[in-house]
CSV table of C-alpha atoms in Angstrom, one decimal:
chain,number,residue,atom,x,y,z
A,1,MET,CA,-16.1,-5.3,-13.7
A,2,LEU,CA,-12.6,-6.6,-13.2
A,3,ILE,CA,-9.8,-5.0,-11.3
A,4,ASN,CA,-6.1,-5.4,-11.6
A,5,ARG,CA,-3.5,-6.2,-8.9
A,6,ARG,CA,-2.7,-2.6,-8.3
A,7,THR,CA,-6.3,-1.6,-7.6
A,8,LEU,CA,-6.8,-4.7,-5.5
A,9,LEU,CA,-3.8,-3.9,-3.3
A,10,ALA,CA,-5.1,-0.3,-2.9
A,11,MET,CA,-8.4,-1.7,-1.6
A,12,ILE,CA,-7.0,-4.6,0.5
A,13,PRO,CA,-3.9,-3.6,2.6
A,14,LEU,CA,-2.4,-7.1,2.5
A,15,SER,CA,0.7,-8.5,0.7
A,16,ASP,CA,0.5,-10.4,-2.6
A,17,ARG,CA,1.6,-13.5,-0.7
A,18,ALA,CA,-1.2,-13.1,1.9
A,19,ILE,CA,-3.8,-12.7,-0.7
A,20,PHE,CA,-2.5,-15.7,-2.7
A,21,ASN,CA,-2.5,-17.9,0.4
A,22,MET,CA,-6.0,-16.8,1.3
A,23,GLU,CA,-7.1,-17.7,-2.3
A,24,LYS,CA,-5.6,-21.1,-2.0
A,25,ARG,CA,-7.5,-21.7,1.3
A,26,GLY,CA,-10.7,-20.5,-0.3
A,27,ASP,CA,-10.8,-17.5,2.1
A,28,PHE,CA,-10.6,-14.8,-0.7
A,29,PRO,CA,-12.1,-14.4,-4.2
A,30,ARG,CA,-10.1,-16.3,-6.8
A,31,ARG,CA,-8.1,-14.4,-9.4
A,32,ILE,CA,-9.1,-14.6,-13.1
A,33,VAL,CA,-6.2,-15.4,-15.4
A,34,LEU,CA,-6.4,-13.1,-18.4
A,35,THR,CA,-3.1,-13.9,-20.0
A,36,SER,CA,0.1,-15.6,-19.0
A,37,ARG,CA,1.3,-12.4,-17.3
A,38,ASN,CA,-2.0,-10.7,-16.3
A,39,VAL,CA,-4.6,-11.6,-13.7
A,40,ALA,CA,-7.7,-9.7,-12.4
A,41,TRP,CA,-10.3,-10.0,-9.7
A,42,ASP,CA,-14.1,-9.5,-9.9
A,43,LEU,CA,-14.8,-6.2,-8.2
A,44,ALA,CA,-18.2,-7.3,-6.9
A,45,GLU,CA,-16.7,-10.5,-5.3
A,46,VAL,CA,-13.9,-8.4,-3.6
A,47,GLU,CA,-16.5,-5.9,-2.3
A,48,ASP,CA,-18.7,-8.7,-1.0
A,49,TRP,CA,-15.6,-10.2,0.8
A,50,ILE,CA,-14.9,-6.8,2.4
A,51,GLU,CA,-18.5,-6.4,3.5
A,52,ALA,CA,-18.5,-9.9,5.0
A,53,ARG,CA,-15.3,-9.1,6.9
A,54,LYS,CA,-16.9,-6.0,8.3
A,55,ARG,CA,-19.9,-8.0,9.5
A,56,THR,CA,-18.1,-10.8,11.2
A,57,ASP,CA,-16.9,-10.9,14.8
A,58,ASP,CA,-14.3,-13.4,14.0
A,59,GLN,CA,-10.8,-12.4,14.8
A,60,ALA,CA,-8.0,-13.2,12.3
A,61,ARG,CA,-6.1,-16.2,13.4
A,62,ARG,CA,-2.4,-16.9,13.0
A,63,PRO,CA,-1.4,-20.5,12.1
A,64,GLY,CA,-0.1,-22.2,15.2
A,65,PHE,CA,-1.1,-19.3,17.5
A,66,THR,CA,-3.6,-19.9,20.3
A,67,ALA,CA,-4.8,-17.7,23.1
A,68,ALA,CA,-3.0,-20.0,25.6
A,69,SER,CA,0.3,-19.3,23.9
A,70,ARG,CA,0.2,-15.5,24.7
């Protein structure tokens, strides 16, 4: 099943830009281009990503930010 941007953003409380950047890095499921103005995501892939995030102990890291810079 495919979900649109509105549904994705309701599931993932991140900005469009954050999701796009994560996609580019390979850290988030890639969008599927349906038309020149419409994209979608595979619901199963997004749900798997959410479950993987729940299981991980990794903390999100900000680029250029280290524990020593606190």
